[in-house]
Amino acid sequence: MQTITKYLALVVLCVSVQLINAQDTIPAIKNEKNIKMLKHLKTVIEKEEKDFLKIEVEAINKRLNNGEITSEEAQKLKMEAAKLAALNIENRIGIIDNKIALLERNSYGLNREEKEVKLGIAIDGEEVFSVRGKNKLKKYDKRTSSDFVLAFGLNNAIIEGEKLDDSPYKFGGSRFLELGWAWKTRVFKNSNFLRFKYGYSFQINGLKPDDNKYFIQQGNQTILQEFPENLKKSKLSITNLVFPVHFEFGPSRKIEKDTYFRYSTRNQFKIGVGGYAGFNIGTRQKLKYELNGERIKDKQKRGFNTSNLVYGLSGYIAFDDVALYVKYDVSPIFKDQMVDQNNISLGVRFDVD
């Protein structure tokens, strides 16, 4: 329960805080796009919390069946888990609702600029008392912007001395997911051709062994072994918190107004090259099979000798907000192995501002 809560808190922190602090003045078209995305996100949040609750209830039932806790203790734990899920849904959706209201309220305030406000008293045209104030400035040159990052696609491993075609992992079944936030800063004062992009991401790399195999840990070695029953599903999920850094190249369009100017990369091609470094925050193997006519779901939370520190190379080719994305872990998946395995991923990436 504590582990799930920690991960959930990290995800909420990554998404909700940035949504609150996202810039207030954006084009009307992007307002509509972001409002639609936020409304969809409410459904995603509710489903995600219910899935977390389902996993927690299954774990409590397993402890009950194993005789580790009593029925009363199990019922109490389920009630606590349900209460936590309900509060998480309420708080996270409340944040989204506030952001939607803010975007809808400011849909037409698109050209805010600083204006001097003067209140005073005049007699025969002569000012005898006045108070000056200023509305909030729209920054003239904003060199840094931020994006919500979502990426997903196929995942696999390059094994030392073997071809990728000979991988023991399913090509269609092994996938990855990445969620994060990135800041983008213009490098040169009078040109936007080169941008420095940096941030943080949660990367979940999944590997599904082929031929009815699963992972076992033998001392400091992690190997694949034939499962004694017929597996319906076998998957190893490795979750990493990483800090990507990219140099982004590409043209942009300059938008000039009386009180500000911006560089826009909307509907432009971009190329990003760089890498990432971070650490492993969780490894889990999930097995599904039937035993004596009963469906079994086995979730194993162990280290499996996965590398604690992770680092790699990544790059993307994008048009507008959509990119073809590739990343490669230079660090091995499992440490102290006789044969190194390195994770590789290929998919699509969305950078949504």
CSV table of C-alpha atoms in Angstrom, one decimal:
chain,number,residue,atom,x,y,z
A,1,MET,CA,0.0,0.0,0.0
A,2,GLN,CA,2.8,2.4,0.9
A,3,THR,CA,4.7,1.7,-2.3
A,4,ILE,CA,1.6,2.3,-4.5
A,5,THR,CA,0.9,5.6,-2.6
A,6,LYS,CA,4.4,6.8,-3.1
A,7,TYR,CA,4.3,6.2,-6.8
A,8,LEU,CA,0.9,7.7,-7.1
A,9,ALA,CA,2.0,10.8,-5.2
A,10,LEU,CA,5.0,11.3,-7.6
A,11,VAL,CA,2.8,11.0,-10.7
A,12,VAL,CA,0.2,13.5,-9.2
A,13,LEU,CA,3.0,15.9,-8.4
A,14,CYS,CA,4.5,15.6,-11.9
A,15,VAL,CA,1.1,16.2,-13.7
A,16,SER,CA,-1.0,18.4,-11.4
A,17,VAL,CA,1.6,20.9,-10.2
A,18,GLN,CA,2.7,21.6,-13.8
A,19,LEU,CA,-0.9,22.0,-15.0
A,20,ILE,CA,-1.6,24.5,-12.3
A,21,ASN,CA,1.6,26.5,-13.2
A,22,ALA,CA,1.2,26.3,-17.0
A,23,GLN,CA,1.2,29.7,-18.7
A,24,ASP,CA,-2.2,31.5,-18.6
A,25,THR,CA,-2.1,33.2,-22.0
A,26,ILE,CA,-2.3,30.8,-25.0
A,27,PRO,CA,-3.9,30.9,-28.4
A,28,ALA,CA,-7.7,30.2,-28.5
A,29,ILE,CA,-7.1,27.1,-30.7
A,30,LYS,CA,-4.7,25.6,-28.2
A,31,ASN,CA,-7.1,26.5,-25.4
A,32,GLU,CA,-9.8,24.3,-26.9
A,33,LYS,CA,-7.3,21.5,-27.5
A,34,ASN,CA,-6.0,21.6,-23.9
A,35,ILE,CA,-9.5,21.8,-22.5
A,36,LYS,CA,-10.5,18.7,-24.5
A,37,MET,CA,-7.3,16.9,-23.3
A,38,LEU,CA,-8.0,17.8,-19.7
A,39,LYS,CA,-11.6,16.6,-19.8
A,40,HIS,CA,-10.3,13.2,-21.2
A,41,LEU,CA,-7.7,13.2,-18.4
A,42,LYS,CA,-10.5,13.2,-15.8
A,43,THR,CA,-11.7,9.8,-17.2
A,44,VAL,CA,-8.1,8.5,-17.2
A,45,ILE,CA,-7.6,9.6,-13.6
A,46,GLU,CA,-10.7,7.8,-12.4
A,47,LYS,CA,-9.9,4.6,-14.2
A,48,GLU,CA,-6.3,4.7,-13.0
A,49,GLU,CA,-7.3,5.1,-9.4
A,50,LYS,CA,-9.8,2.2,-9.7
A,51,ASP,CA,-7.1,0.0,-11.2
A,52,PHE,CA,-4.8,0.9,-8.3
A,53,LEU,CA,-7.6,0.0,-5.9
A,54,LYS,CA,-8.3,-3.3,-7.6
A,55,ILE,CA,-4.6,-4.2,-7.4
A,56,GLU,CA,-4.6,-3.4,-3.7
A,57,VAL,CA,-7.7,-5.4,-2.9
A,58,GLU,CA,-6.3,-8.4,-4.7
A,59,ALA,CA,-3.1,-8.1,-2.6
A,60,ILE,CA,-5.3,-7.9,0.6
A,61,ASN,CA,-7.3,-11.0,-0.5
A,62,LYS,CA,-4.1,-12.9,-1.1
A,63,ARG,CA,-2.9,-12.1,2.4
A,64,LEU,CA,-6.2,-13.2,3.8
A,65,ASN,CA,-6.2,-16.5,1.8
A,66,ASN,CA,-2.6,-17.2,3.1
A,67,GLY,CA,-3.7,-16.7,6.7
A,68,GLU,CA,-1.5,-13.6,7.2
A,69,ILE,CA,-4.5,-11.4,8.3
A,70,THR,CA,-8.0,-12.0,9.7
A,71,SER,CA,-11.2,-11.2,7.9
A,72,GLU,CA,-11.7,-8.1,10.1
A,73,GLU,CA,-8.2,-6.8,9.3
A,74,ALA,CA,-8.8,-7.4,5.6
A,75,GLN,CA,-12.1,-5.5,5.7
A,76,LYS,CA,-10.4,-2.6,7.5
A,77,LEU,CA,-7.6,-2.5,5.0
A,78,LYS,CA,-10.0,-2.6,2.1
A,79,MET,CA,-12.0,0.3,3.5
A,80,GLU,CA,-8.8,2.3,4.0
A,81,ALA,CA,-7.7,1.6,0.4
A,82,ALA,CA,-11.2,2.6,-0.9
A,83,LYS,CA,-11.1,5.8,1.1
A,84,LEU,CA,-7.6,6.7,-0.3
A,85,ALA,CA,-8.7,6.0,-3.9
A,86,ALA,CA,-11.8,8.2,-3.4
A,87,LEU,CA,-9.8,11.1,-2.0
A,88,ASN,CA,-7.2,10.8,-4.8
A,89,ILE,CA,-10.0,10.9,-7.4
A,90,GLU,CA,-11.6,13.9,-5.8
A,91,ASN,CA,-8.4,15.9,-5.3
A,92,ARG,CA,-6.9,15.1,-8.8
A,93,ILE,CA,-10.2,15.8,-10.6
A,94,GLY,CA,-10.6,19.0,-8.6
A,95,ILE,CA,-7.2,20.2,-9.9
A,96,ILE,CA,-8.2,19.5,-13.5
A,97,ASP,CA,-11.6,21.2,-13.0
A,98,ASN,CA,-9.9,24.4,-11.8
A,99,LYS,CA,-7.5,24.4,-14.7
A,100,ILE,CA,-10.4,23.9,-17.2
A,101,ALA,CA,-12.3,26.8,-15.6
A,102,LEU,CA,-9.1,29.0,-15.8
A,103,LEU,CA,-8.7,28.2,-19.5
A,104,GLU,CA,-12.4,28.8,-20.3
A,105,ARG,CA,-12.4,32.0,-18.4
A,106,ASN,CA,-9.3,33.3,-20.3
A,107,SER,CA,-10.2,32.1,-23.8
A,108,TYR,CA,-10.7,35.6,-25.1
A,109,GLY,CA,-8.0,37.4,-23.1
A,110,LEU,CA,-5.3,36.6,-25.6
A,111,ASN,CA,-3.5,39.9,-25.9
A,112,ARG,CA,-2.9,41.0,-22.4
A,113,GLU,CA,-0.3,43.6,-22.0
A,114,GLU,CA,0.9,45.9,-19.2
A,115,LYS,CA,-1.1,49.1,-18.8
A,116,GLU,CA,-0.7,51.8,-16.3
A,117,VAL,CA,-3.7,52.4,-14.1
A,118,LYS,CA,-4.1,55.9,-12.6
A,119,LEU,CA,-6.7,56.8,-10.1
A,120,GLY,CA,-6.9,60.4,-8.8
A,121,ILE,CA,-8.6,63.7,-8.3
A,122,ALA,CA,-8.3,66.8,-10.5
A,123,ILE,CA,-9.6,70.4,-10.1
A,124,ASP,CA,-9.9,72.6,-13.2
A,125,GLY,CA,-7.7,70.1,-15.1
A,126,GLU,CA,-4.9,70.2,-12.5
A,127,GLU,CA,-4.0,66.9,-10.8
A,128,VAL,CA,-4.0,67.2,-7.0
A,129,PHE,CA,-3.9,63.6,-6.0
A,130,SER,CA,-3.2,60.3,-7.9
A,131,VAL,CA,-2.3,56.7,-7.3
A,132,ARG,CA,-0.5,54.7,-10.0
A,133,GLY,CA,-0.5,51.0,-10.4
A,134,LYS,CA,0.2,48.4,-13.0
A,135,ASN,CA,-1.5,45.3,-14.3
A,136,LYS,CA,0.6,42.2,-14.5
A,137,LEU,CA,3.1,42.3,-17.3
A,138,LYS,CA,3.1,39.8,-20.1
A,139,LYS,CA,6.8,39.0,-20.4
A,140,TYR,CA,8.3,40.6,-23.5
A,141,ASP,CA,10.7,37.8,-24.3
A,142,LYS,CA,9.9,34.5,-22.8
A,143,ARG,CA,12.9,32.2,-23.5
A,144,THR,CA,11.7,29.2,-21.6
A,145,SER,CA,8.5,27.2,-22.0
A,146,SER,CA,7.4,23.8,-20.7
A,147,ASP,CA,5.7,20.7,-22.1
A,148,PHE,CA,3.9,17.6,-20.8
A,149,VAL,CA,5.7,14.6,-22.2
A,150,LEU,CA,3.9,11.3,-23.2
A,151,ALA,CA,5.6,8.5,-25.1
A,152,PHE,CA,4.8,4.9,-25.7
A,153,GLY,CA,5.6,2.1,-28.1
A,154,LEU,CA,7.6,-1.1,-28.6
A,155,ASN,CA,10.3,-2.3,-26.2
A,156,ASN,CA,12.9,-5.1,-26.3
A,157,ALA,CA,16.5,-5.9,-25.5
A,158,ILE,CA,19.8,-6.1,-27.3
A,159,ILE,CA,21.7,-9.1,-26.0
A,160,GLU,CA,25.5,-9.3,-26.3
A,161,GLY,CA,26.5,-11.7,-29.0
A,162,GLU,CA,23.0,-12.1,-30.4
A,163,LYS,CA,20.9,-10.5,-33.1
A,164,LEU,CA,17.8,-8.6,-32.2
A,165,ASP,CA,15.8,-11.1,-34.3
A,166,ASP,CA,16.9,-13.8,-31.8
A,167,SER,CA,15.5,-11.9,-28.8
A,168,PRO,CA,13.7,-14.1,-26.2
A,169,TYR,CA,11.2,-11.4,-25.7
A,170,LYS,CA,8.0,-10.9,-27.7
A,171,PHE,CA,8.2,-8.0,-30.2
A,172,GLY,CA,4.5,-7.0,-30.2
A,173,GLY,CA,3.9,-7.7,-26.5
A,174,SER,CA,6.9,-5.9,-25.0
A,175,ARG,CA,6.1,-2.2,-24.6
A,176,PHE,CA,7.2,1.0,-22.9
A,177,LEU,CA,5.5,4.0,-21.4
A,178,GLU,CA,7.0,7.4,-20.5
A,179,LEU,CA,5.3,10.3,-18.6
A,180,GLY,CA,7.1,13.4,-17.6
A,181,TRP,CA,7.6,17.2,-17.9
A,182,ALA,CA,10.2,19.0,-19.9
A,183,TRP,CA,11.4,22.6,-20.0
A,184,LYS,CA,12.7,24.1,-23.3
A,185,THR,CA,15.1,27.1,-23.3
A,186,ARG,CA,16.2,29.1,-26.3
A,187,VAL,CA,20.0,29.0,-26.4
A,188,PHE,CA,20.7,32.1,-28.5
A,189,LYS,CA,19.3,35.5,-27.8
A,190,ASN,CA,18.3,36.4,-31.4
A,191,SER,CA,17.7,32.9,-32.8
A,192,ASN,CA,15.5,30.0,-31.9
A,193,PHE,CA,17.2,27.4,-34.2
A,194,LEU,CA,18.8,25.7,-31.1
A,195,ARG,CA,16.9,24.9,-27.9
A,196,PHE,CA,18.1,23.2,-24.7
A,197,LYS,CA,15.4,20.7,-23.5
A,198,TYR,CA,15.5,19.2,-20.0
A,199,GLY,CA,13.2,17.7,-17.4
A,200,TYR,CA,12.2,14.5,-15.6
A,201,SER,CA,10.3,11.4,-16.7
A,202,PHE,CA,8.9,8.1,-15.4
A,203,GLN,CA,9.9,5.4,-17.8
A,204,ILE,CA,8.2,2.0,-17.5
A,205,ASN,CA,9.9,-0.7,-19.7
A,206,GLY,CA,8.1,-4.0,-20.2
A,207,LEU,CA,9.6,-7.3,-21.3
A,208,LYS,CA,7.4,-10.3,-22.2
A,209,PRO,CA,9.4,-13.5,-22.4
A,210,ASP,CA,8.5,-15.9,-25.2
A,211,ASP,CA,8.1,-19.8,-25.2
A,212,ASN,CA,6.3,-20.0,-21.8
A,213,LYS,CA,9.3,-18.6,-19.8
A,214,TYR,CA,9.6,-16.4,-16.8
A,215,PHE,CA,12.4,-14.7,-14.9
A,216,ILE,CA,14.0,-16.3,-11.8
A,217,GLN,CA,16.8,-15.0,-9.7
A,218,GLN,CA,19.7,-17.3,-8.9
A,219,GLY,CA,22.1,-15.5,-6.6
A,220,ASN,CA,23.5,-12.6,-8.6
A,221,GLN,CA,22.2,-14.0,-11.9
A,222,THR,CA,18.8,-13.4,-13.4
A,223,ILE,CA,17.8,-16.0,-16.0
A,224,LEU,CA,14.8,-17.2,-18.0
A,225,GLN,CA,13.4,-20.5,-17.1
A,226,GLU,CA,10.5,-22.7,-18.4
A,227,PHE,CA,7.4,-22.3,-16.3
A,228,PRO,CA,5.9,-25.6,-15.0
A,229,GLU,CA,2.3,-24.5,-16.0
A,230,ASN,CA,0.9,-23.0,-19.2
A,231,LEU,CA,1.4,-19.3,-18.9
A,232,LYS,CA,-1.3,-16.9,-20.1
A,233,LYS,CA,0.9,-13.9,-19.4
A,234,SER,CA,4.5,-13.3,-18.3
A,235,LYS,CA,5.8,-9.8,-18.0
A,236,LEU,CA,8.6,-8.0,-16.3
A,237,SER,CA,8.0,-4.2,-15.7
A,238,ILE,CA,11.0,-2.0,-14.8
A,239,THR,CA,10.1,1.6,-13.6
A,240,ASN,CA,12.8,4.2,-13.7
A,241,LEU,CA,12.8,7.9,-12.7
A,242,VAL,CA,15.2,9.6,-15.2
A,243,PHE,CA,16.3,13.2,-16.1
A,244,PRO,CA,16.5,13.6,-19.8
A,245,VAL,CA,18.5,16.3,-21.6
A,246,HIS,CA,18.2,17.0,-25.3
A,247,PHE,CA,19.5,19.6,-27.8
A,248,GLU,CA,16.6,20.4,-30.1
A,249,PHE,CA,17.2,21.8,-33.6
A,250,GLY,CA,14.7,23.2,-36.2
A,251,PRO,CA,13.1,26.2,-37.7
A,252,SER,CA,10.5,28.4,-36.0
A,253,ARG,CA,8.2,31.3,-36.8
A,254,LYS,CA,8.6,34.6,-35.0
A,255,ILE,CA,5.4,36.3,-33.7
A,256,GLU,CA,5.9,40.0,-33.0
A,257,LYS,CA,3.4,42.2,-31.2
A,258,ASP,CA,3.7,45.7,-29.8
A,259,THR,CA,4.3,44.5,-26.2
A,260,TYR,CA,5.9,41.1,-26.7
A,261,PHE,CA,7.3,38.6,-29.2
A,262,ARG,CA,7.5,34.8,-29.3
A,263,TYR,CA,9.0,32.0,-31.3
A,264,SER,CA,6.6,29.3,-32.3
A,265,THR,CA,7.5,25.8,-33.5
A,266,ARG,CA,3.9,25.0,-34.3
A,267,ASN,CA,3.7,23.0,-37.6
A,268,GLN,CA,7.5,22.9,-37.8
A,269,PHE,CA,10.0,20.0,-38.1
A,270,LYS,CA,12.3,19.3,-35.1
A,271,ILE,CA,15.2,17.0,-34.3
A,272,GLY,CA,16.2,16.3,-30.7
A,273,VAL,CA,19.4,14.4,-29.7
A,274,GLY,CA,20.6,13.7,-26.1
A,275,GLY,CA,20.3,11.3,-23.3
A,276,TYR,CA,19.1,10.6,-19.8
A,277,ALA,CA,20.2,9.4,-16.4
A,278,GLY,CA,18.4,8.3,-13.3
A,279,PHE,CA,17.6,5.4,-11.0
A,280,ASN,CA,15.4,2.4,-10.7
A,281,ILE,CA,12.4,2.8,-8.4
A,282,GLY,CA,10.7,-0.5,-8.8
A,283,THR,CA,10.7,-3.9,-10.6
A,284,ARG,CA,7.8,-6.3,-10.8
A,285,GLN,CA,7.0,-9.6,-12.6
A,286,LYS,CA,3.4,-10.5,-13.3
A,287,LEU,CA,2.4,-14.0,-14.1
A,288,LYS,CA,-1.0,-15.3,-15.1
A,289,TYR,CA,-1.8,-19.1,-15.4
A,290,GLU,CA,-4.4,-21.8,-14.5
A,291,LEU,CA,-3.8,-24.3,-11.8
A,292,ASN,CA,-6.4,-27.1,-11.2
A,293,GLY,CA,-9.0,-25.1,-13.1
A,294,GLU,CA,-8.3,-21.9,-11.0
A,295,ARG,CA,-7.0,-18.7,-12.5
A,296,ILE,CA,-3.9,-17.5,-10.7
A,297,LYS,CA,-2.4,-14.0,-10.8
A,298,ASP,CA,1.0,-13.8,-9.3
A,299,LYS,CA,2.7,-10.4,-8.8
A,300,GLN,CA,6.3,-10.6,-7.7
A,301,LYS,CA,7.9,-7.4,-6.4
A,302,ARG,CA,11.7,-8.1,-6.3
A,303,GLY,CA,14.9,-6.6,-7.4
A,304,PHE,CA,15.7,-9.3,-10.0
A,305,ASN,CA,19.2,-7.9,-10.1
A,306,THR,CA,18.1,-4.9,-12.2
A,307,SER,CA,20.6,-2.0,-12.4
A,308,ASN,CA,20.0,0.6,-9.7
A,309,LEU,CA,21.5,3.4,-11.8
A,310,VAL,CA,20.2,3.8,-15.4
A,311,TYR,CA,21.6,6.0,-18.2
A,312,GLY,CA,21.2,6.0,-22.0
A,313,LEU,CA,20.9,7.8,-25.3
A,314,SER,CA,17.7,9.1,-26.9
A,315,GLY,CA,16.5,11.1,-29.8
A,316,TYR,CA,13.4,12.1,-31.8
A,317,ILE,CA,12.2,13.5,-35.1
A,318,ALA,CA,9.1,15.6,-34.7
A,319,PHE,CA,6.5,17.6,-36.6
A,320,ASP,CA,4.5,19.9,-34.4
A,321,ASP,CA,3.8,18.1,-31.2
A,322,VAL,CA,4.2,14.5,-32.5
A,323,ALA,CA,7.6,12.7,-32.8
A,324,LEU,CA,9.1,9.4,-33.7
A,325,TYR,CA,11.1,8.5,-30.6
A,326,VAL,CA,13.9,6.1,-29.8
A,327,LYS,CA,15.8,5.4,-26.6
A,328,TYR,CA,18.6,3.0,-25.7
A,329,ASP,CA,19.9,2.1,-22.2
A,330,VAL,CA,23.6,2.1,-22.2
A,331,SER,CA,23.4,0.7,-18.7
A,332,PRO,CA,22.5,-3.1,-18.7
A,333,ILE,CA,19.1,-4.2,-17.6
A,334,PHE,CA,20.5,-6.7,-15.1
A,335,LYS,CA,23.8,-6.1,-13.3
A,336,ASP,CA,26.7,-8.6,-12.8
A,337,GLN,CA,25.4,-10.8,-15.6
A,338,MET,CA,27.6,-13.1,-17.7
A,339,VAL,CA,26.0,-11.7,-20.8
A,340,ASP,CA,24.8,-8.0,-20.9
A,341,GLN,CA,21.3,-7.1,-22.0
A,342,ASN,CA,20.5,-3.5,-22.9
A,343,ASN,CA,16.9,-2.1,-23.2
A,344,ILE,CA,15.9,-0.5,-26.5
A,345,SER,CA,12.6,1.3,-27.2
A,346,LEU,CA,10.9,2.7,-30.4
A,347,GLY,CA,7.6,4.6,-30.4
A,348,VAL,CA,5.8,7.9,-30.6
A,349,ARG,CA,6.2,10.9,-28.4
A,350,PHE,CA,3.9,13.8,-27.7
A,351,ASP,CA,5.1,17.1,-26.3
A,352,VAL,CA,2.0,19.1,-25.3
A,353,ASP,CA,2.3,22.6,-24.1
